[in-house]
CSV table of C-alpha atoms in Angstrom, one decimal:
chain,number,residue,atom,x,y,z
A,140,MET,CA,-23.7,-67.4,-25.6
A,141,PHE,CA,-22.2,-66.9,-22.1
A,142,ARG,CA,-21.6,-69.4,-19.1
A,143,ARG,CA,-21.3,-67.7,-15.9
A,144,ARG,CA,-18.7,-69.6,-13.4
A,145,ARG,CA,-19.5,-68.6,-9.7
A,146,SER,CA,-16.0,-68.0,-7.8
A,147,SER,CA,-14.5,-66.1,-5.0
A,148,ILE,CA,-12.4,-64.4,-7.7
A,149,GLY,CA,-15.6,-62.1,-9.0
A,150,PRO,CA,-18.4,-62.5,-11.3
A,151,PHE,CA,-16.9,-63.6,-14.7
A,152,TYR,CA,-18.8,-63.7,-17.8
A,153,LEU,CA,-17.2,-66.5,-19.9
A,154,HIS,CA,-17.7,-66.1,-23.5
A,155,CYS,CA,-17.6,-69.6,-25.8
A,156,GLY,CA,-14.1,-70.0,-26.9
A,157,ARG,CA,-15.3,-72.4,-29.8
A,158,GLU,CA,-14.2,-71.3,-33.6
A,159,ASP,CA,-18.1,-71.5,-34.4
A,160,CYS,CA,-18.3,-68.8,-31.9
A,161,PRO,CA,-15.5,-66.4,-32.7
A,162,VAL,CA,-14.5,-63.2,-30.8
A,163,LYS,CA,-14.7,-59.8,-32.1
A,164,ILE,CA,-11.2,-58.3,-32.6
A,165,ASP,CA,-12.1,-54.8,-30.8
A,166,HIS,CA,-13.0,-56.9,-27.5
A,167,LEU,CA,-9.4,-58.3,-27.5
A,168,ASN,CA,-7.1,-55.8,-28.7
A,169,LEU,CA,-6.6,-54.7,-25.0
A,170,ARG,CA,-3.0,-53.9,-25.2
A,171,SER,CA,-2.7,-51.5,-28.2
A,172,LYS,CA,-5.8,-49.6,-27.2
A,173,GLU,CA,-5.4,-49.7,-23.3
A,174,VAL,CA,-9.1,-49.5,-22.3
A,175,CYS,CA,-9.6,-49.1,-19.0
A,176,LEU,CA,-13.1,-50.3,-17.5
A,177,VAL,CA,-13.0,-48.4,-14.4
A,178,LYS,CA,-12.7,-44.8,-13.4
A,179,ASP,CA,-9.0,-43.5,-13.1
A,180,GLY,CA,-9.4,-42.5,-9.4
A,181,LEU,CA,-9.3,-46.4,-8.6
A,182,PHE,CA,-5.8,-46.5,-9.5
A,183,ASP,CA,-4.8,-43.8,-7.0
A,184,PRO,CA,-2.4,-46.1,-4.9
A,185,LYS,CA,-3.9,-43.9,-1.9
A,186,SER,CA,-7.1,-45.1,-2.5
A,187,ASN,CA,-8.2,-48.4,-0.5
A,188,GLU,CA,-11.6,-48.6,-2.1
A,189,GLU,CA,-12.2,-51.5,-4.5
A,190,CYS,CA,-15.3,-52.2,-6.9
A,191,PRO,CA,-17.0,-54.9,-8.4
A,192,VAL,CA,-16.3,-55.4,-12.1
A,193,GLU,CA,-17.8,-57.7,-14.7
A,194,ASN,CA,-14.8,-59.3,-16.0
A,195,GLU,CA,-15.1,-61.1,-19.4
A,196,LEU,CA,-12.8,-63.7,-19.7
A,197,LEU,CA,-12.7,-67.0,-22.3
A,198,GLU,CA,-12.7,-70.3,-21.1
A,199,PHE,CA,-10.7,-72.6,-23.3
A,200,THR,CA,-10.0,-76.3,-23.3
A,201,SER,CA,-6.6,-78.0,-23.3
A,202,GLU,CA,-7.1,-78.8,-27.0
A,203,GLU,CA,-7.3,-75.0,-28.1
A,204,LEU,CA,-4.5,-74.2,-25.8
A,205,SER,CA,-2.6,-77.1,-27.8
A,206,ARG,CA,-3.9,-75.7,-31.1
A,207,PHE,CA,-2.9,-71.9,-30.5
A,208,THR,CA,0.6,-73.2,-29.6
A,209,SER,CA,1.0,-75.7,-32.4
A,210,GLN,CA,1.0,-78.6,-30.0
A,211,PHE,CA,3.0,-76.7,-27.5
A,212,SER,CA,6.0,-76.7,-30.0
A,213,PRO,CA,9.3,-76.3,-28.9
A,214,GLU,CA,9.9,-73.7,-31.4
A,215,ASN,CA,6.9,-71.3,-29.6
A,216,LEU,CA,8.7,-71.6,-26.2
A,217,ILE,CA,9.5,-68.7,-24.6
A,218,GLY,CA,10.9,-69.4,-21.4
A,219,VAL,CA,10.4,-72.0,-18.6
A,220,THR,CA,10.4,-71.1,-15.0
A,221,ASP,CA,10.1,-73.3,-11.8
A,222,ILE,CA,6.5,-73.2,-11.8
A,223,GLY,CA,5.3,-72.3,-15.6
A,224,LYS,CA,6.0,-72.7,-19.1
A,225,LEU,CA,5.4,-69.7,-21.6
A,226,TYR,CA,4.6,-70.1,-24.9
A,227,ARG,CA,3.7,-68.0,-28.1
A,228,GLY,CA,0.6,-68.7,-29.7
A,229,LYS,CA,-2.2,-67.7,-32.6
A,230,MET,CA,-5.5,-67.4,-31.9
A,231,PRO,CA,-7.9,-67.2,-34.6
A,232,ILE,CA,-10.4,-64.3,-33.9
A,233,ALA,CA,-13.1,-62.6,-36.1
A,234,SER,CA,-12.3,-59.4,-37.8
A,235,ASP,CA,-13.8,-57.3,-40.6
A,236,GLN,CA,-11.8,-58.9,-43.1
A,237,GLY,CA,-12.7,-62.6,-41.7
A,238,LYS,CA,-11.1,-64.9,-39.7
A,239,VAL,CA,-7.5,-63.7,-38.6
A,240,ASP,CA,-5.0,-64.9,-36.2
A,241,LYS,CA,-4.2,-62.9,-33.3
A,242,ASP,CA,-0.9,-63.1,-31.3
A,243,VAL,CA,-1.0,-64.2,-27.8
A,244,THR,CA,1.2,-65.8,-25.2
A,245,VAL,CA,0.2,-69.0,-23.4
A,246,LYS,CA,1.3,-70.0,-19.9
A,247,ILE,CA,1.1,-73.5,-18.2
A,248,LEU,CA,1.1,-73.8,-14.8
A,249,VAL,CA,3.3,-76.7,-13.5
A,250,GLU,CA,4.6,-77.4,-10.2
A,251,TYR,CA,8.1,-78.8,-9.6
A,252,GLU,CA,9.0,-81.0,-6.5
A,253,ARG,CA,11.7,-78.7,-5.6
A,254,ASN,CA,9.1,-76.1,-4.2
A,255,TYR,CA,7.5,-78.8,-1.9
A,256,ARG,CA,10.4,-81.0,-0.9
A,257,MET,CA,9.8,-79.8,2.7
A,258,LEU,CA,6.2,-80.9,2.8
A,259,MET,CA,6.6,-84.4,1.2
A,260,PRO,CA,6.0,-87.0,3.8
A,261,THR,CA,9.0,-88.8,5.1
A,262,SER,CA,9.7,-92.6,4.2
A,263,ASP,CA,8.1,-93.7,7.8
A,264,GLN,CA,5.3,-91.5,7.1
A,265,VAL,CA,4.4,-93.0,4.2
A,266,LYS,CA,4.8,-96.7,5.2
A,267,GLY,CA,1.3,-98.4,4.9
A,268,LEU,CA,-0.5,-95.7,2.9
A,269,VAL,CA,-2.3,-96.4,-0.1
A,270,ASP,CA,-1.9,-94.2,-3.2
A,271,ASP,CA,0.4,-91.5,-1.6
A,272,LYS,CA,1.4,-90.5,-5.1
A,273,ASN,CA,-2.0,-90.0,-6.4
A,274,ASP,CA,-2.6,-87.9,-2.9
A,275,TYR,CA,0.4,-85.8,-3.8
A,276,GLY,CA,-0.6,-85.4,-7.5
A,277,ASN,CA,-3.9,-84.1,-6.1
A,278,ARG,CA,-2.3,-81.5,-3.9
A,279,ILE,CA,-0.1,-80.4,-7.0
A,280,ARG,CA,-3.0,-80.2,-8.9
A,281,ASP,CA,-5.2,-78.5,-6.3
A,282,ASN,CA,-2.3,-75.8,-5.9
A,283,GLU,CA,-2.2,-75.1,-9.9
A,284,LEU,CA,-5.9,-74.4,-9.5
A,285,SER,CA,-5.6,-72.2,-6.5
A,286,ARG,CA,-2.8,-70.4,-8.1
A,287,LEU,CA,-4.8,-69.7,-11.2
A,288,GLU,CA,-7.8,-68.4,-9.3
A,289,ASP,CA,-5.3,-66.0,-7.2
A,290,GLU,CA,-3.7,-64.7,-10.6
A,291,LEU,CA,-7.0,-63.8,-12.0
A,292,LYS,CA,-8.4,-62.4,-9.1
A,293,PHE,CA,-5.2,-60.1,-9.0
A,294,LEU,CA,-4.8,-59.2,-12.9
A,295,GLN,CA,-8.6,-58.4,-13.0
A,296,ALA,CA,-8.5,-55.7,-9.8
A,297,PRO,CA,-9.7,-52.6,-10.6
A,298,LYS,CA,-6.3,-51.1,-9.3
A,299,ILE,CA,-4.3,-53.5,-11.2
A,300,ARG,CA,-6.2,-53.9,-14.4
A,301,GLY,CA,-4.8,-51.8,-17.0
A,302,ASN,CA,-0.9,-51.7,-15.4
A,303,PRO,CA,1.4,-51.7,-18.8
A,304,SER,CA,3.8,-53.8,-16.6
A,305,LEU,CA,1.1,-56.3,-15.9
A,306,MET,CA,-0.4,-59.0,-18.1
A,307,LYS,CA,-3.8,-58.6,-19.8
A,308,VAL,CA,-6.0,-61.8,-19.4
A,309,VAL,CA,-7.7,-62.8,-22.6
A,310,GLY,CA,-9.0,-66.4,-20.7
A,311,TYR,CA,-7.7,-69.3,-19.0
A,312,CYS,CA,-8.1,-73.3,-19.1
A,313,CYS,CA,-8.6,-75.4,-16.1
A,314,LYS,CA,-9.7,-79.0,-17.2
A,315,GLU,CA,-7.0,-81.4,-18.4
A,316,ILE,CA,-4.0,-78.5,-18.0
A,317,VAL,CA,-4.2,-75.3,-16.2
A,318,GLY,CA,-3.3,-72.6,-18.3
A,319,VAL,CA,-3.5,-68.5,-18.9
A,320,VAL,CA,-3.8,-66.7,-22.0
A,321,TYR,CA,-2.5,-63.2,-22.6
A,322,ASP,CA,-2.6,-60.3,-24.8
A,323,ILE,CA,0.9,-59.8,-25.7
A,324,ASN,CA,3.3,-60.8,-28.2
A,325,PRO,CA,6.6,-60.2,-26.4
A,326,LEU,CA,9.9,-59.9,-28.0
A,327,ASP,CA,11.6,-62.5,-25.4
A,328,THR,CA,12.2,-63.0,-21.7
A,329,LEU,CA,14.3,-60.4,-19.9
A,330,HIS,CA,16.8,-63.1,-19.0
A,331,ASN,CA,17.5,-63.8,-22.6
A,332,LEU,CA,17.5,-60.1,-23.5
A,333,ILE,CA,20.5,-59.2,-20.8
A,334,PHE,CA,23.0,-61.0,-22.7
A,335,GLN,CA,22.2,-59.3,-25.9
A,336,ASP,CA,24.3,-56.5,-27.3
A,337,ASP,CA,21.3,-54.7,-29.3
A,338,PHE,CA,19.6,-54.4,-25.9
A,339,ASN,CA,21.3,-50.8,-25.2
A,340,TRP,CA,21.8,-48.9,-21.9
A,341,LEU,CA,18.6,-46.7,-22.2
A,342,GLN,CA,16.3,-49.7,-23.2
A,343,ARG,CA,17.9,-51.3,-19.8
A,344,VAL,CA,17.7,-48.3,-17.7
A,345,LYS,CA,13.9,-47.8,-19.1
A,346,THR,CA,13.3,-51.4,-18.4
A,347,SER,CA,14.8,-51.0,-14.7
A,348,LEU,CA,12.7,-47.8,-14.0
A,349,ALA,CA,9.5,-49.4,-15.1
A,350,LEU,CA,9.8,-52.2,-12.9
A,351,ALA,CA,10.9,-50.0,-10.2
A,352,ARG,CA,7.6,-48.1,-10.8
A,353,LEU,CA,5.5,-51.3,-10.7
A,354,LEU,CA,7.2,-52.5,-7.5
A,355,ALA,CA,6.5,-49.3,-5.5
A,356,TYR,CA,3.3,-49.3,-6.6
A,357,LEU,CA,2.6,-52.9,-5.4
A,358,HIS,CA,4.3,-52.2,-2.1
A,359,ASP,CA,2.1,-49.1,-1.3
A,360,ARG,CA,0.9,-49.6,2.3
A,361,ASN,CA,-2.6,-48.9,1.8
A,362,GLN,CA,-2.8,-52.5,0.0
A,363,SER,CA,0.8,-53.7,-0.2
A,364,TYR,CA,1.6,-56.9,-2.4
A,365,LEU,CA,4.7,-59.0,-2.0
A,366,ILE,CA,5.9,-60.8,-5.2
A,367,ARG,CA,8.5,-63.1,-3.7
A,368,ASN,CA,9.8,-64.5,-6.8
A,369,LEU,CA,11.2,-61.8,-8.9
A,370,ALA,CA,13.3,-62.7,-11.3
A,371,PRO,CA,14.4,-61.9,-15.3
A,372,SER,CA,12.9,-65.3,-16.1
A,373,HIS,CA,9.7,-64.5,-14.7
A,374,ILE,CA,9.5,-61.2,-16.9
A,375,VAL,CA,8.9,-60.5,-20.9
A,376,VAL,CA,9.7,-57.3,-22.6
A,377,ASP,CA,7.0,-56.1,-25.3
A,378,GLN,CA,7.7,-54.5,-28.6
A,379,ASN,CA,7.9,-51.1,-27.0
A,380,PHE,CA,10.8,-52.6,-24.3
A,381,THR,CA,8.3,-52.2,-21.6
A,382,PRO,CA,8.9,-55.2,-18.8
A,383,VAL,CA,6.1,-57.1,-17.9
A,384,LEU,CA,5.8,-59.5,-15.2
A,385,PHE,CA,4.0,-62.8,-15.8
A,386,GLU,CA,4.8,-65.0,-12.9
A,387,PHE,CA,2.7,-64.3,-9.8
A,388,GLY,CA,3.0,-68.1,-8.0
A,389,MET,CA,4.0,-66.5,-5.0
A,390,LEU,CA,2.1,-63.5,-4.5
A,391,VAL,CA,0.6,-62.4,-1.5
A,392,GLY,CA,-1.4,-59.4,-0.2
A,393,GLY,CA,-3.7,-56.8,-1.5
A,394,VAL,CA,-6.9,-58.0,-2.9
A,395,LEU,CA,-5.8,-61.8,-2.3
A,396,GLY,CA,-6.3,-61.3,1.3
A,397,THR,CA,-3.4,-63.4,2.0
A,398,THR,CA,-0.4,-63.1,4.2
A,399,VAL,CA,2.6,-65.3,4.6
A,400,ASP,CA,1.9,-68.5,6.1
A,401,GLU,CA,5.2,-69.6,8.2
A,402,SER,CA,4.3,-73.2,6.9
A,403,ASP,CA,4.6,-72.3,3.4
A,404,MET,CA,8.3,-73.7,2.3
A,405,ARG,CA,8.2,-72.8,-1.0
A,406,ILE,CA,11.4,-70.9,-2.6
A,407,GLY,CA,11.7,-68.8,-5.3
A,408,PRO,CA,14.3,-68.8,-7.9
A,409,TYR,CA,18.1,-69.4,-7.1
A,410,GLY,CA,20.0,-66.3,-6.8
A,411,TYR,CA,17.4,-63.9,-5.9
A,412,ILE,CA,16.5,-65.1,-2.5
A,413,ASP,CA,17.3,-62.7,0.2
A,414,PRO,CA,20.3,-64.2,2.2
A,415,PHE,CA,18.2,-63.0,5.3
A,416,TYR,CA,16.0,-65.6,4.8
A,417,SER,CA,18.4,-68.5,5.5
A,418,TYR,CA,18.6,-67.2,9.2
A,419,ASN,CA,14.7,-66.1,9.8
A,420,GLY,CA,12.9,-68.2,7.4
A,421,PRO,CA,9.4,-67.0,6.3
A,422,ALA,CA,9.9,-63.8,8.7
A,423,ALA,CA,12.0,-62.5,6.0
A,424,TYR,CA,9.2,-61.9,3.6
A,425,THR,CA,8.8,-58.1,3.6
A,426,VAL,CA,8.7,-55.5,0.9
A,427,LYS,CA,12.7,-55.3,1.5
A,428,PHE,CA,13.1,-59.3,0.4
A,429,ASP,CA,11.6,-57.9,-3.1
A,430,VAL,CA,13.9,-55.0,-3.1
A,431,TYR,CA,16.7,-57.5,-2.6
A,432,ALA,CA,15.7,-59.3,-5.8
A,433,PHE,CA,15.3,-56.1,-7.7
A,434,GLY,CA,19.1,-55.3,-6.9
A,435,VAL,CA,20.0,-58.7,-8.3
A,436,LEU,CA,18.3,-58.0,-11.3
A,437,LEU,CA,19.6,-54.4,-11.9
A,438,PHE,CA,22.9,-56.0,-11.3
A,439,ASN,CA,21.9,-58.5,-14.1
A,440,LEU,CA,20.9,-55.4,-16.3
A,441,THR,CA,23.9,-53.2,-16.2
A,442,SER,CA,26.6,-56.0,-16.1
A,443,LYS,CA,25.1,-58.5,-18.9
A,444,ARG,CA,25.2,-61.3,-16.9
A,445,ALA,CA,22.1,-63.4,-15.4
A,446,LEU,CA,22.2,-66.3,-12.9
A,447,ASP,CA,21.9,-69.7,-14.4
A,448,LYS,CA,20.4,-72.1,-12.1
A,449,GLU,CA,22.5,-75.0,-13.5
A,450,LYS,CA,25.7,-73.4,-12.5
A,451,TYR,CA,24.8,-71.2,-9.5
A,452,THR,CA,26.9,-72.3,-6.4
A,453,GLY,CA,24.9,-70.7,-3.9
A,454,THR,CA,27.3,-67.5,-3.7
A,455,GLU,CA,25.7,-64.3,-2.2
A,456,ILE,CA,25.6,-62.5,-5.4
A,457,LYS,CA,26.8,-58.9,-3.6
A,458,LYS,CA,29.8,-60.7,-2.3
A,459,TRP,CA,30.5,-62.4,-6.0
A,460,ALA,CA,30.0,-59.0,-7.7
A,461,VAL,CA,32.3,-56.9,-5.2
A,462,ASN,CA,34.8,-59.9,-5.6
A,463,GLU,CA,34.7,-59.6,-9.4
A,464,TYR,CA,34.4,-55.6,-9.7
A,465,LYS,CA,37.0,-54.7,-6.9
A,466,SER,CA,39.3,-52.8,-9.1
A,467,ARG,CA,36.6,-50.7,-10.6
A,468,HIS,CA,33.8,-48.6,-9.1
A,469,SER,CA,31.2,-50.0,-11.5
A,470,TYR,CA,29.3,-53.0,-12.5
A,471,VAL,CA,28.4,-51.7,-15.6
A,472,ASP,CA,29.8,-53.7,-18.5
A,473,LEU,CA,32.5,-52.1,-20.2
A,474,SER,CA,30.8,-52.5,-23.5
A,475,PHE,CA,28.5,-49.7,-22.8
A,476,GLN,CA,31.1,-47.1,-22.7
A,477,ASP,CA,30.5,-46.8,-26.6
A,478,ASP,CA,26.6,-46.5,-26.0
A,479,ALA,CA,25.7,-42.7,-26.9
A,480,ASP,CA,23.2,-42.6,-24.1
A,481,PHE,CA,25.6,-44.1,-21.2
A,482,ASP,CA,27.1,-41.5,-19.1
A,483,SER,CA,30.1,-42.8,-16.7
A,484,ARG,CA,28.4,-40.8,-13.6
A,485,ASP,CA,25.1,-42.9,-14.2
A,486,GLY,CA,27.3,-46.0,-14.1
A,487,ARG,CA,28.5,-45.1,-10.7
A,488,LYS,CA,25.1,-44.0,-9.2
A,489,ILE,CA,23.2,-47.0,-10.9
A,490,THR,CA,26.2,-49.3,-9.1
A,491,GLU,CA,25.7,-47.5,-5.7
A,492,LEU,CA,22.1,-47.9,-5.8
A,493,THR,CA,22.4,-51.9,-6.8
A,494,ARG,CA,24.7,-52.5,-3.9
A,495,GLN,CA,22.3,-51.1,-1.1
A,496,CYS,CA,19.3,-52.9,-2.6
A,497,MET,CA,21.4,-56.2,-1.9
A,498,ASP,CA,22.5,-55.0,1.5
A,499,GLY,CA,22.9,-57.9,3.8
A,500,LYS,CA,20.3,-56.0,6.6
A,501,PRO,CA,16.8,-55.3,5.3
A,502,ASN,CA,16.5,-52.4,7.2
A,503,LYS,CA,19.5,-50.4,5.2
A,504,ARG,CA,17.8,-51.1,1.9
A,505,PRO,CA,15.8,-48.5,0.1
A,506,GLU,CA,12.1,-48.4,-0.2
A,507,MET,CA,11.2,-48.9,-3.8
A,508,LYS,CA,9.6,-45.6,-4.3
A,509,GLU,CA,13.1,-44.0,-3.2
A,510,VAL,CA,14.5,-46.8,-6.0
A,511,PHE,CA,12.0,-45.3,-8.7
A,512,GLU,CA,13.2,-41.5,-7.9
A,513,ARG,CA,16.9,-42.4,-7.9
A,514,LEU,CA,16.7,-44.0,-11.4
A,515,LYS,CA,14.3,-41.4,-12.8
A,516,GLY,CA,17.1,-38.9,-11.5
A,517,LEU,CA,20.1,-40.6,-14.0
A,518,ARG,CA,21.2,-38.3,-16.6
A,519,CYS,CA,20.0,-40.6,-19.6
A,520,SER,CA,16.5,-40.9,-18.1
A,521,VAL,CA,16.5,-37.1,-17.7
A,522,ALA,CA,17.3,-36.6,-21.4
A,523,ALA,CA,14.7,-39.2,-22.4
A,524,ALA,CA,12.3,-37.4,-20.5
A,525,TRP,CA,10.1,-40.6,-19.3
């Protein structure tokens, strides 16, 4: 039983998501098997060629997403961002043993007024207007649907699909609420793991290395993407400590065919915005914008600190870090000195790399390919043979 939805995303064949039409487990177990539906050559970043893929995604109702997450129970809430909420879920599927529950993750797309405060009309502009609130609500709804379409188009693109640091999509909802169902059972968000002592040095370096690899791939000049809102709260870590990006609300470039619009006044997460943006606005959106955010993230991982938007004062993180650690040569938390995989020489190298990524002048920041190679060259990375 199929329904076809025509969209600029591409040819999607959408199975019925109802319980009386169960899905075979082998179709959904993508993350464990990593089944790639296109030839490997298309993942070569030097290739510009794209090919059409018949993407099989399930279309869900809001009631089904609610059922998967136990009515969006707070106990299942993994994390909240400015533009989304992430929940753990259980999805009933068919198997040889009968109906079983598959672990999934459900993201609900939302919009916060903070992202559109520059677009809201002034009091003078709204005088005499009727149903202004409804118009604004419709604009928010249209934006959520647009973000959903862009996300599906991006994640199902041949060069992107199968990347271990990007989400595997099971299906979506676009009726009463806008949401996506992912094939993953994460440990937690990276933001929450940063503070945990059992998230050890080697796991943190592995996480940094995987994210650097992802950014280097997305920044490839043949078909470059800009994330623009990279932050630990937008990343989950799976059971193998692989970081997986789940928030794409400000993504532009590549298969989307979009560029930075100077009228787009949305802003990313507090503390991860390139200070260069304050003086240049949207013109600051280059790959070096993402490099700056990665530098802040690298600082978080090694110092066991993460920015809290409720406590953030607006101080540039690099200035704060330099002042905080002025008596030391490393941003690395002292507790890692007792970690068997930690080498103080790695600590100094990763601190210098962090500083360079957060340099106030974008042209002095390294490319992500260089960042990846330098992280790969750390003593612990070489010893782990990643």
